[in-house]
Amino acid sequence: MTRRPGRHFLNIPGPTNVPDRILRAIDRAVIDHRGAEFGQLALGLLGEIKKVFKTKGPVVIFPSSGTGAWEAALVNTLSPGDTVLMYEVGQFAMLWVDMAEKLGLKVDLIASDWRTGVNADKIEERLRADKTHAIKAVCMVHNETATGITSSVAAVRKAMDRARHPALLMVDTISSLASIDYRHDEWGVDVAIGGSQKGLMLPPGISFNAIGERALEASKTACLPRAYWDWQAMLEPNKSGFFPYTPATNLLYGLDEAIKMLFEEGLDNVFARHEHLAEATRRAVQAWGLENQCVNPAEYSATITAIRVPEGHDADELRRVIFDKFDMSLGTGLSKLKGKVFRIGHLGDFNDLMLAGTLSGVEMGLALAGVPFQRGGVDAALDYLANGDAALAAARPKRVARA
Ligand SMILES: *Cc1c(COP(=O)(O)O)cnc(C)c1O
């Protein structure tokens, strides 16, 4: 491969750009993970990460991808043959369904069209019909990365309460945490699943479970086999800042820096920045005359926009042209959306001019790849980036995800 000068544009919806401050924080000598220095680092981190999840309860950190934390959530709280209620919002939700089935759980799936989010009324209906309380957990993806759809966790919690159903609520926050507001305790979530490589701006390699009291209680009697993912084995040594096996030491240095950066900016400012970048992106999409995969404006994702290409055109060919010509990576269409959508990740360490460059690459790419579109998307986005916030505040539909 010949050298490609300048920065690669990494605009997939995770892994995201790792800021220099975090790269420098990681670039340190590895220390003894059983020594006092490590214990201090981890004790601090295990406290600080709770603020990101907005919980007072424990958060455990696994050396794994987000998929591992999905597994940990299920195997710590459930038993073979238990039923879990899941909702088809897109490919990540379906991968979690697949995992639950492989683990010997029964999945009650609410099917959907991959264009709208979780309908809390449907959850309520299923729970009310479940007189024997066979359903032990409701699992939802807060922000579906395959489709760019954010569902309301608060609405699902309320639906569960209305149905007076005791199932646990498990929420995948992998592509929302630290970029879209998430409130673990306030929303009564029992287990949250997080990953390092999206809003947290870290390289891939660590994952999280935020654990509520009811989930911890359930873990005492749950009997799916578990070993590596066992919360108890993790929580005991965590009390003094240690781990049952070798943690991802250097990524934890990075996490420490990431949390500092998030609080220097202020979480509310981080969320507002993501909404601002997402709105500018959508204005470009609209001006191009292209269609957003998400059809409900109240559920537009602040971290990722999935854009449909017109019938007869291949989104992957467009992505190839853009990569070859402009050194930019965009997200591919996953599973049944293959070739039909491309996804712009606008999350993590990302700002106005990075987005302007991204959208310029897309607009030039659309022309080069022969996809029918109207020019003017970049102009619409720039106009919004320069002047838009005040107008937006007045006109914006109330986002359900923030309720
Ligand atoms: C990225 C992602 C995952 C998968 O995480 P891995 O780290 O690839 O295992 C799961 N759910 C959502 C919503 C994601 O965005």
CSV table of C-alpha atoms and ligand atoms in Angstrom, one decimal:
chain,number,residue,atom,x,y,z
A,1,MET,CA,0.0,0.0,0.0
A,2,THR,CA,1.3,3.5,-0.8
A,3,ARG,CA,1.4,6.0,2.0
A,4,ARG,CA,-1.8,8.1,2.3
A,5,PRO,CA,-0.9,11.5,3.6
A,6,GLY,CA,-3.0,13.3,6.3
A,7,ARG,CA,-5.4,11.8,8.7
A,8,HIS,CA,-7.6,8.9,7.7
A,9,PHE,CA,-11.3,9.8,8.2
A,10,LEU,CA,-12.6,7.1,10.5
A,11,ASN,CA,-16.4,7.6,10.2
A,12,ILE,CA,-17.7,4.2,11.1
A,13,PRO,CA,-19.9,4.2,14.1
A,14,GLY,CA,-17.3,2.6,16.2
A,15,PRO,CA,-14.4,2.1,16.8
A,16,THR,CA,-14.2,5.9,16.8
A,17,ASN,CA,-11.3,8.3,16.7
A,18,VAL,CA,-9.0,8.0,19.6
A,19,PRO,CA,-7.9,11.4,20.7
A,20,ASP,CA,-4.2,12.1,21.2
A,21,ARG,CA,-4.6,12.6,24.9
A,22,ILE,CA,-5.9,9.1,25.3
A,23,LEU,CA,-3.2,7.6,23.0
A,24,ARG,CA,-0.6,9.3,25.2
A,25,ALA,CA,-2.2,8.1,28.3
A,26,ILE,CA,-2.1,4.5,27.0
A,27,ASP,CA,1.5,4.8,25.9
A,28,ARG,CA,3.0,3.9,29.2
A,29,ALA,CA,5.0,1.1,30.7
A,30,VAL,CA,2.8,-1.8,31.8
A,31,ILE,CA,2.6,-2.0,35.6
A,32,ASP,CA,2.1,-4.9,38.0
A,33,HIS,CA,-1.7,-5.4,38.1
A,34,ARG,CA,-1.3,-6.9,41.7
A,35,GLY,CA,0.7,-3.9,42.9
A,36,ALA,CA,-0.4,-0.9,44.9
A,37,GLU,CA,-0.1,1.6,42.0
A,38,PHE,CA,-2.6,-0.4,39.9
A,39,GLY,CA,-5.0,-0.7,42.9
A,40,GLN,CA,-5.1,3.1,43.2
A,41,LEU,CA,-5.7,3.6,39.5
A,42,ALA,CA,-8.5,1.0,39.4
A,43,LEU,CA,-10.2,2.1,42.6
A,44,GLY,CA,-10.5,5.6,41.2
A,45,LEU,CA,-11.8,4.4,37.9
A,46,LEU,CA,-14.4,2.0,39.3
A,47,GLY,CA,-15.8,5.0,41.2
A,48,GLU,CA,-15.6,7.5,38.3
A,49,ILE,CA,-17.2,5.2,35.7
A,50,LYS,CA,-20.4,5.1,37.8
A,51,LYS,CA,-20.9,8.8,37.0
A,52,VAL,CA,-20.8,8.0,33.3
A,53,PHE,CA,-23.6,5.4,33.8
A,54,LYS,CA,-25.4,7.7,36.3
A,55,THR,CA,-25.5,5.0,38.9
A,56,LYS,CA,-24.5,4.5,42.5
A,57,GLY,CA,-24.3,0.7,42.1
A,58,PRO,CA,-21.2,-1.3,41.0
A,59,VAL,CA,-19.9,-1.2,37.5
A,60,VAL,CA,-17.6,-4.1,36.4
A,61,ILE,CA,-15.0,-3.9,33.6
A,62,PHE,CA,-14.2,-6.9,31.5
A,63,PRO,CA,-11.2,-7.2,29.1
A,64,SER,CA,-13.5,-8.0,26.1
A,65,SER,CA,-15.5,-6.5,23.3
A,66,GLY,CA,-19.0,-5.4,24.0
A,67,THR,CA,-20.3,-8.8,23.0
A,68,GLY,CA,-18.7,-10.2,26.1
A,69,ALA,CA,-20.7,-7.8,28.3
A,70,TRP,CA,-23.9,-8.9,26.6
A,71,GLU,CA,-23.0,-12.5,27.6
A,72,ALA,CA,-22.1,-11.4,31.2
A,73,ALA,CA,-25.5,-9.7,31.6
A,74,LEU,CA,-27.4,-12.9,30.6
A,75,VAL,CA,-25.3,-15.6,32.3
A,76,ASN,CA,-25.2,-13.8,35.7
A,77,THR,CA,-28.9,-13.2,36.0
A,78,LEU,CA,-30.7,-16.0,34.2
A,79,SER,CA,-31.2,-19.8,34.2
A,80,PRO,CA,-31.5,-22.4,31.4
A,81,GLY,CA,-35.0,-22.2,29.8
A,82,ASP,CA,-35.8,-18.8,31.1
A,83,THR,CA,-37.7,-16.5,28.7
A,84,VAL,CA,-36.3,-13.2,27.7
A,85,LEU,CA,-38.4,-10.6,25.8
A,86,MET,CA,-36.3,-8.9,23.1
A,87,TYR,CA,-37.1,-6.4,20.4
A,88,GLU,CA,-36.0,-6.4,16.8
A,89,VAL,CA,-34.7,-2.8,16.2
A,90,GLY,CA,-31.8,-3.9,14.0
A,91,GLN,CA,-28.8,-6.2,13.6
A,92,PHE,CA,-27.3,-5.6,17.0
A,93,ALA,CA,-30.5,-6.5,18.7
A,94,MET,CA,-30.7,-9.6,16.5
A,95,LEU,CA,-27.1,-10.7,17.4
A,96,TRP,CA,-28.1,-10.4,21.1
A,97,VAL,CA,-31.1,-12.6,20.3
A,98,ASP,CA,-28.9,-15.2,18.7
A,99,MET,CA,-26.6,-15.2,21.7
A,100,ALA,CA,-29.5,-15.7,24.1
A,101,GLU,CA,-30.7,-18.7,22.1
A,102,LYS,CA,-27.2,-20.2,22.0
A,103,LEU,CA,-27.1,-19.9,25.8
A,104,GLY,CA,-30.2,-21.9,26.2
A,105,LEU,CA,-32.7,-19.1,26.8
A,106,LYS,CA,-36.1,-18.9,25.2
A,107,VAL,CA,-36.5,-15.7,23.2
A,108,ASP,CA,-39.9,-14.0,22.9
A,109,LEU,CA,-39.1,-11.7,20.0
A,110,ILE,CA,-41.1,-8.6,19.0
A,111,ALA,CA,-40.5,-8.3,15.3
A,112,SER,CA,-40.1,-5.0,13.6
A,113,ASP,CA,-39.1,-3.3,10.4
A,114,TRP,CA,-35.7,-1.8,11.3
A,115,ARG,CA,-37.0,1.7,10.7
A,116,THR,CA,-38.6,2.5,14.1
A,117,GLY,CA,-37.5,2.0,17.7
A,118,VAL,CA,-38.9,0.0,20.6
A,119,ASN,CA,-42.6,0.5,21.0
A,120,ALA,CA,-43.1,0.4,24.7
A,121,ASP,CA,-46.9,-0.3,24.3
A,122,LYS,CA,-46.0,-3.6,22.7
A,123,ILE,CA,-43.7,-4.5,25.6
A,124,GLU,CA,-46.5,-3.7,28.0
A,125,GLU,CA,-48.9,-5.9,26.0
A,126,ARG,CA,-46.6,-8.9,26.1
A,127,LEU,CA,-45.8,-8.5,29.8
A,128,ARG,CA,-49.5,-8.2,30.7
A,129,ALA,CA,-50.2,-11.4,28.7
A,130,ASP,CA,-47.5,-13.2,30.7
A,131,LYS,CA,-49.6,-14.1,33.7
A,132,THR,CA,-47.1,-16.7,35.1
A,133,HIS,CA,-44.1,-14.3,34.8
A,134,ALA,CA,-42.2,-16.7,32.6
A,135,ILE,CA,-40.4,-13.7,31.1
A,136,LYS,CA,-37.4,-13.0,33.3
A,137,ALA,CA,-35.8,-10.1,31.5
A,138,VAL,CA,-36.6,-7.5,28.9
A,139,CYS,CA,-33.6,-6.7,26.7
A,140,MET,CA,-33.4,-3.6,24.6
A,141,VAL,CA,-30.7,-1.8,22.6
A,142,HIS,CA,-30.8,1.9,23.5
A,143,ASN,CA,-29.1,3.1,20.3
A,144,GLU,CA,-29.3,0.6,17.4
A,145,THR,CA,-26.1,1.2,15.6
A,146,ALA,CA,-27.2,-0.7,12.5
A,147,THR,CA,-30.1,1.6,11.8
A,148,GLY,CA,-29.4,4.9,13.6
A,149,ILE,CA,-32.5,4.6,15.9
A,150,THR,CA,-32.6,5.6,19.6
A,151,SER,CA,-35.3,4.1,21.7
A,152,SER,CA,-36.7,5.5,25.0
A,153,VAL,CA,-35.5,3.5,28.0
A,154,ALA,CA,-37.7,5.5,30.3
A,155,ALA,CA,-40.8,4.6,28.3
A,156,VAL,CA,-39.9,0.9,28.4
A,157,ARG,CA,-39.4,1.2,32.2
A,158,LYS,CA,-42.8,2.9,32.6
A,159,ALA,CA,-44.4,0.2,30.4
A,160,MET,CA,-42.9,-2.5,32.7
A,161,ASP,CA,-44.2,-0.7,35.8
A,162,ARG,CA,-47.7,-0.3,34.3
A,163,ALA,CA,-47.8,-4.1,33.6
A,164,ARG,CA,-46.5,-4.7,37.2
A,165,HIS,CA,-44.2,-7.3,35.8
A,166,PRO,CA,-41.1,-8.3,37.8
A,167,ALA,CA,-38.8,-9.0,34.8
A,168,LEU,CA,-35.3,-7.4,34.8
A,169,LEU,CA,-34.6,-4.6,32.4
A,170,MET,CA,-31.3,-4.9,30.5
A,171,VAL,CA,-30.1,-2.2,28.2
A,172,ASP,CA,-27.3,-2.2,25.6
A,173,THR,CA,-25.7,1.2,25.8
A,174,ILE,CA,-22.7,0.4,23.7
A,175,SER,CA,-23.2,3.2,21.1
A,176,SER,CA,-25.0,5.6,23.4
A,177,LEU,CA,-23.0,5.7,26.5
A,178,ALA,CA,-21.0,9.0,26.9
A,179,SER,CA,-22.7,10.5,23.7
A,180,ILE,CA,-26.5,10.2,24.3
A,181,ASP,CA,-27.9,10.7,27.7
A,182,TYR,CA,-28.2,7.5,29.7
A,183,ARG,CA,-29.5,7.4,33.3
A,184,HIS,CA,-29.1,4.0,34.9
A,185,ASP,CA,-30.6,4.6,38.3
A,186,GLU,CA,-33.3,7.1,37.3
A,187,TRP,CA,-34.6,4.8,34.6
A,188,GLY,CA,-34.6,1.8,36.8
A,189,VAL,CA,-32.3,-0.3,34.6
A,190,ASP,CA,-31.1,-3.6,36.2
A,191,VAL,CA,-28.1,-4.3,33.9
A,192,ALA,CA,-26.5,-2.0,31.4
A,193,ILE,CA,-24.0,-3.1,28.8
A,194,GLY,CA,-21.2,-0.8,27.6
A,195,GLY,CA,-18.2,-0.9,25.4
A,196,SER,CA,-15.0,1.2,25.1
A,197,GLN,CA,-14.7,1.9,21.4
A,198,LYS,CA,-17.6,4.2,20.7
A,199,GLY,CA,-18.6,7.2,22.9
A,200,LEU,CA,-15.8,6.6,25.3
A,201,MET,CA,-13.3,7.3,22.6
A,202,LEU,CA,-11.0,4.3,23.5
A,203,PRO,CA,-9.6,1.6,21.3
A,204,PRO,CA,-11.7,-1.6,21.4
A,205,GLY,CA,-11.0,-4.0,24.2
A,206,ILE,CA,-12.9,-3.3,27.4
A,207,SER,CA,-16.6,-3.6,28.2
A,208,PHE,CA,-18.8,-2.9,31.1
A,209,ASN,CA,-21.8,-4.1,33.1
A,210,ALA,CA,-23.6,-1.5,35.4
A,211,ILE,CA,-25.4,-3.7,37.9
A,212,GLY,CA,-28.5,-2.8,39.8
A,213,GLU,CA,-29.6,-4.3,43.1
A,214,ARG,CA,-32.2,-6.6,41.7
A,215,ALA,CA,-29.8,-8.0,39.1
A,216,LEU,CA,-27.3,-8.6,41.9
A,217,GLU,CA,-29.9,-10.4,43.8
A,218,ALA,CA,-30.9,-12.5,40.8
A,219,SER,CA,-27.3,-13.5,40.3
A,220,LYS,CA,-27.3,-15.4,43.6
A,221,THR,CA,-29.8,-17.9,42.3
A,222,ALA,CA,-29.3,-17.8,38.5
A,223,CYS,CA,-27.7,-21.0,37.2
A,224,LEU,CA,-26.6,-20.5,33.6
A,225,PRO,CA,-23.0,-21.7,33.6
A,226,ARG,CA,-20.5,-18.8,34.1
A,227,ALA,CA,-16.9,-18.6,34.9
A,228,TYR,CA,-15.0,-15.8,33.1
A,229,TRP,CA,-18.0,-13.5,33.3
A,230,ASP,CA,-18.9,-14.2,36.9
A,231,TRP,CA,-19.8,-10.9,38.7
A,232,GLN,CA,-19.1,-12.1,42.2
A,233,ALA,CA,-15.6,-13.2,41.3
A,234,MET,CA,-15.0,-9.7,39.9
A,235,LEU,CA,-16.8,-7.6,42.6
A,236,GLU,CA,-14.8,-9.1,45.5
A,237,PRO,CA,-11.3,-8.1,44.4
A,238,ASN,CA,-12.7,-4.9,42.8
A,239,LYS,CA,-13.5,-3.6,46.4
A,240,SER,CA,-9.7,-3.1,46.8
A,241,GLY,CA,-9.0,-2.1,43.2
A,242,PHE,CA,-8.0,-5.6,41.9
A,243,PHE,CA,-9.2,-8.0,39.3
A,244,PRO,CA,-9.6,-11.8,39.3
A,245,TYR,CA,-7.5,-12.1,36.2
A,246,THR,CA,-5.2,-9.8,34.2
A,247,PRO,CA,-7.1,-6.6,33.4
A,248,ALA,CA,-6.5,-4.5,30.2
A,249,THR,CA,-4.0,-2.4,32.1
A,250,ASN,CA,-3.1,0.2,29.5
A,251,LEU,CA,-6.7,0.6,28.3
A,252,LEU,CA,-7.6,1.5,31.9
A,253,TYR,CA,-5.0,4.3,31.7
A,254,GLY,CA,-6.9,5.4,28.6
A,255,LEU,CA,-10.3,5.1,30.4
A,256,ASP,CA,-9.0,7.3,33.2
A,257,GLU,CA,-8.1,10.0,30.7
A,258,ALA,CA,-11.4,9.5,28.7
A,259,ILE,CA,-13.4,10.1,31.9
A,260,LYS,CA,-11.4,13.2,32.7
A,261,MET,CA,-12.0,14.5,29.2
A,262,LEU,CA,-15.8,13.8,29.4
A,263,PHE,CA,-16.1,15.7,32.7
A,264,GLU,CA,-13.9,18.6,31.5
A,265,GLU,CA,-16.3,19.1,28.7
A,266,GLY,CA,-19.3,18.3,30.8
A,267,LEU,CA,-21.6,15.4,30.0
A,268,ASP,CA,-24.5,17.6,29.1
A,269,ASN,CA,-22.3,19.5,26.6
A,270,VAL,CA,-21.1,16.2,25.2
A,271,PHE,CA,-24.7,15.2,24.6
A,272,ALA,CA,-25.6,18.6,23.0
A,273,ARG,CA,-22.5,18.4,20.7
A,274,HIS,CA,-23.7,15.0,19.4
A,275,GLU,CA,-27.2,16.2,18.8
A,276,HIS,CA,-25.8,19.3,17.0
A,277,LEU,CA,-23.6,17.1,14.7
A,278,ALA,CA,-26.4,14.7,14.1
A,279,GLU,CA,-28.8,17.5,13.1
A,280,ALA,CA,-26.3,18.9,10.7
A,281,THR,CA,-25.8,15.5,9.1
A,282,ARG,CA,-29.6,15.1,8.7
A,283,ARG,CA,-29.8,18.4,7.0
A,284,ALA,CA,-27.2,17.3,4.5
A,285,VAL,CA,-29.1,14.0,3.9
A,286,GLN,CA,-32.4,15.9,3.4
A,287,ALA,CA,-30.8,18.4,0.9
A,288,TRP,CA,-29.2,15.5,-1.0
A,289,GLY,CA,-32.8,14.1,-1.4
A,290,LEU,CA,-31.7,10.8,0.3
A,291,GLU,CA,-33.7,8.9,2.9
A,292,ASN,CA,-32.9,8.3,6.5
A,293,GLN,CA,-33.3,4.7,7.6
A,294,CYS,CA,-35.0,5.9,10.7
A,295,VAL,CA,-38.4,7.2,9.9
A,296,ASN,CA,-39.4,8.6,13.3
A,297,PRO,CA,-37.9,12.0,13.9
A,298,ALA,CA,-38.3,11.6,17.7
A,299,GLU,CA,-36.0,8.5,17.4
A,300,TYR,CA,-33.2,9.9,15.3
A,301,SER,CA,-29.9,8.8,16.7
A,302,ALA,CA,-27.5,11.5,17.9
A,303,THR,CA,-24.5,9.2,17.2
A,304,ILE,CA,-25.0,7.6,13.9
A,305,THR,CA,-27.1,8.2,10.7
A,306,ALA,CA,-27.9,5.4,8.4
A,307,ILE,CA,-28.7,6.7,4.9
A,308,ARG,CA,-30.5,4.7,2.2
A,309,VAL,CA,-29.3,4.8,-1.3
A,310,PRO,CA,-31.9,4.8,-4.1
A,311,GLU,CA,-33.0,1.4,-5.5
A,312,GLY,CA,-30.6,0.0,-8.1
A,313,HIS,CA,-27.5,1.5,-6.4
A,314,ASP,CA,-25.1,-0.2,-4.1
A,315,ALA,CA,-24.1,1.5,-0.9
A,316,ASP,CA,-21.0,-0.6,-0.6
A,317,GLU,CA,-19.8,0.5,-4.1
A,318,LEU,CA,-20.3,4.1,-2.9
A,319,ARG,CA,-18.3,3.4,0.3
A,320,ARG,CA,-15.5,1.8,-1.8
A,321,VAL,CA,-15.3,4.9,-4.1
A,322,ILE,CA,-15.1,7.2,-1.1
A,323,PHE,CA,-12.5,5.1,0.6
A,324,ASP,CA,-10.3,4.8,-2.5
A,325,LYS,CA,-10.6,8.4,-3.5
A,326,PHE,CA,-10.8,10.3,-0.1
A,327,ASP,CA,-9.4,7.9,2.5
A,328,MET,CA,-12.6,7.8,4.5
A,329,SER,CA,-14.2,4.8,6.1
A,330,LEU,CA,-18.0,4.8,6.4
A,331,GLY,CA,-20.2,2.1,8.1
A,332,THR,CA,-21.5,-0.7,5.9
A,333,GLY,CA,-25.1,-1.8,5.8
A,334,LEU,CA,-25.4,-4.8,8.1
A,335,SER,CA,-27.3,-8.0,7.4
A,336,LYS,CA,-30.5,-7.3,5.5
A,337,LEU,CA,-29.4,-3.7,4.9
A,338,LYS,CA,-26.3,-4.8,3.1
A,339,GLY,CA,-25.8,-2.6,0.0
A,340,LYS,CA,-28.9,-0.6,0.9
A,341,VAL,CA,-27.5,1.8,3.4
A,342,PHE,CA,-24.3,3.4,4.4
A,343,ARG,CA,-23.8,4.8,7.9
A,344,ILE,CA,-22.0,7.9,9.1
A,345,GLY,CA,-20.7,7.7,12.6
A,346,HIS,CA,-20.6,11.1,14.2
A,347,LEU,CA,-19.7,10.2,17.7
A,348,GLY,CA,-16.8,10.3,20.1
A,349,ASP,CA,-14.0,12.8,19.6
A,350,PHE,CA,-15.7,14.6,16.8
A,351,ASN,CA,-16.3,18.3,15.9
A,352,ASP,CA,-17.9,20.6,13.4
A,353,LEU,CA,-15.0,20.7,10.9
A,354,MET,CA,-14.5,16.9,11.1
A,355,LEU,CA,-18.1,16.6,10.1
A,356,ALA,CA,-17.8,19.2,7.3
A,357,GLY,CA,-14.9,17.1,5.9
A,358,THR,CA,-16.9,13.9,6.2
A,359,LEU,CA,-20.0,15.3,4.5
A,360,SER,CA,-17.8,16.8,1.7
A,361,GLY,CA,-16.3,13.4,1.1
A,362,VAL,CA,-19.8,11.9,0.9
A,363,GLU,CA,-21.1,14.5,-1.5
A,364,MET,CA,-18.1,14.1,-3.8
A,365,GLY,CA,-18.4,10.4,-3.5
A,366,LEU,CA,-22.1,10.4,-4.4
A,367,ALA,CA,-21.3,12.2,-7.7
A,368,LEU,CA,-18.3,10.0,-8.5
A,369,ALA,CA,-20.3,6.8,-7.8
A,370,GLY,CA,-23.2,7.9,-10.0
A,371,VAL,CA,-25.8,7.8,-7.2
A,372,PRO,CA,-28.6,10.2,-8.1
A,373,PHE,CA,-28.8,13.1,-5.6
A,374,GLN,CA,-29.1,16.8,-5.4
A,375,ARG,CA,-26.1,19.0,-4.6
A,376,GLY,CA,-26.3,21.3,-1.6
A,377,GLY,CA,-26.1,18.9,1.3
A,378,VAL,CA,-22.8,20.2,2.5
A,379,ASP,CA,-24.0,23.8,2.2
A,380,ALA,CA,-27.1,23.0,4.3
A,381,ALA,CA,-24.9,21.4,6.9
A,382,LEU,CA,-22.4,24.3,7.0
A,383,ASP,CA,-25.2,26.7,7.3
A,384,TYR,CA,-26.6,24.8,10.3
A,385,LEU,CA,-23.2,24.3,11.9
A,386,ALA,CA,-22.6,28.1,11.7
A,387,ASN,CA,-26.0,29.4,12.7
A,388,GLY,CA,-28.3,26.6,13.5
A,389,ASP,CA,-28.5,26.0,17.3
A,390,ALA,CA,-30.9,28.8,18.2
A,391,ALA,CA,-33.3,27.9,15.4
A,392,LEU,CA,-33.0,24.2,16.4
A,393,ALA,CA,-33.8,24.8,20.0
A,394,ALA,CA,-37.1,26.5,18.9
A,395,ALA,CA,-38.1,23.9,16.2
A,396,ARG,CA,-36.7,20.6,17.5
A,397,PRO,CA,-39.3,17.8,18.1
A,398,LYS,CA,-39.0,16.6,21.7
A,399,ARG,CA,-36.7,13.7,21.7
A,400,VAL,CA,-38.3,10.7,23.4
A,401,ALA,CA,-34.9,9.3,24.2
A,402,ARG,CA,-34.3,12.2,26.6
A,403,ALA,CA,-37.6,11.9,28.4
B,1,LIG,C1,-20.8,-2.1,18.6
B,1,LIG,C2,-22.0,-2.6,19.2
B,1,LIG,C3,-22.1,-3.9,19.7
B,1,LIG,C4,-21.0,-4.9,19.6
B,1,LIG,O1,-19.9,-4.6,20.3
B,1,LIG,P1,-18.5,-5.4,20.0
B,1,LIG,O2,-17.5,-4.6,20.8
B,1,LIG,O3,-18.3,-5.4,18.6
B,1,LIG,O4,-18.7,-6.8,20.6
B,1,LIG,C5,-23.3,-4.3,20.3
B,1,LIG,N1,-24.3,-3.5,20.4
B,1,LIG,C6,-24.3,-2.2,19.9
B,1,LIG,C7,-25.5,-1.3,20.0
B,1,LIG,C8,-23.1,-1.8,19.3
B,1,LIG,O5,-23.1,-0.5,18.7
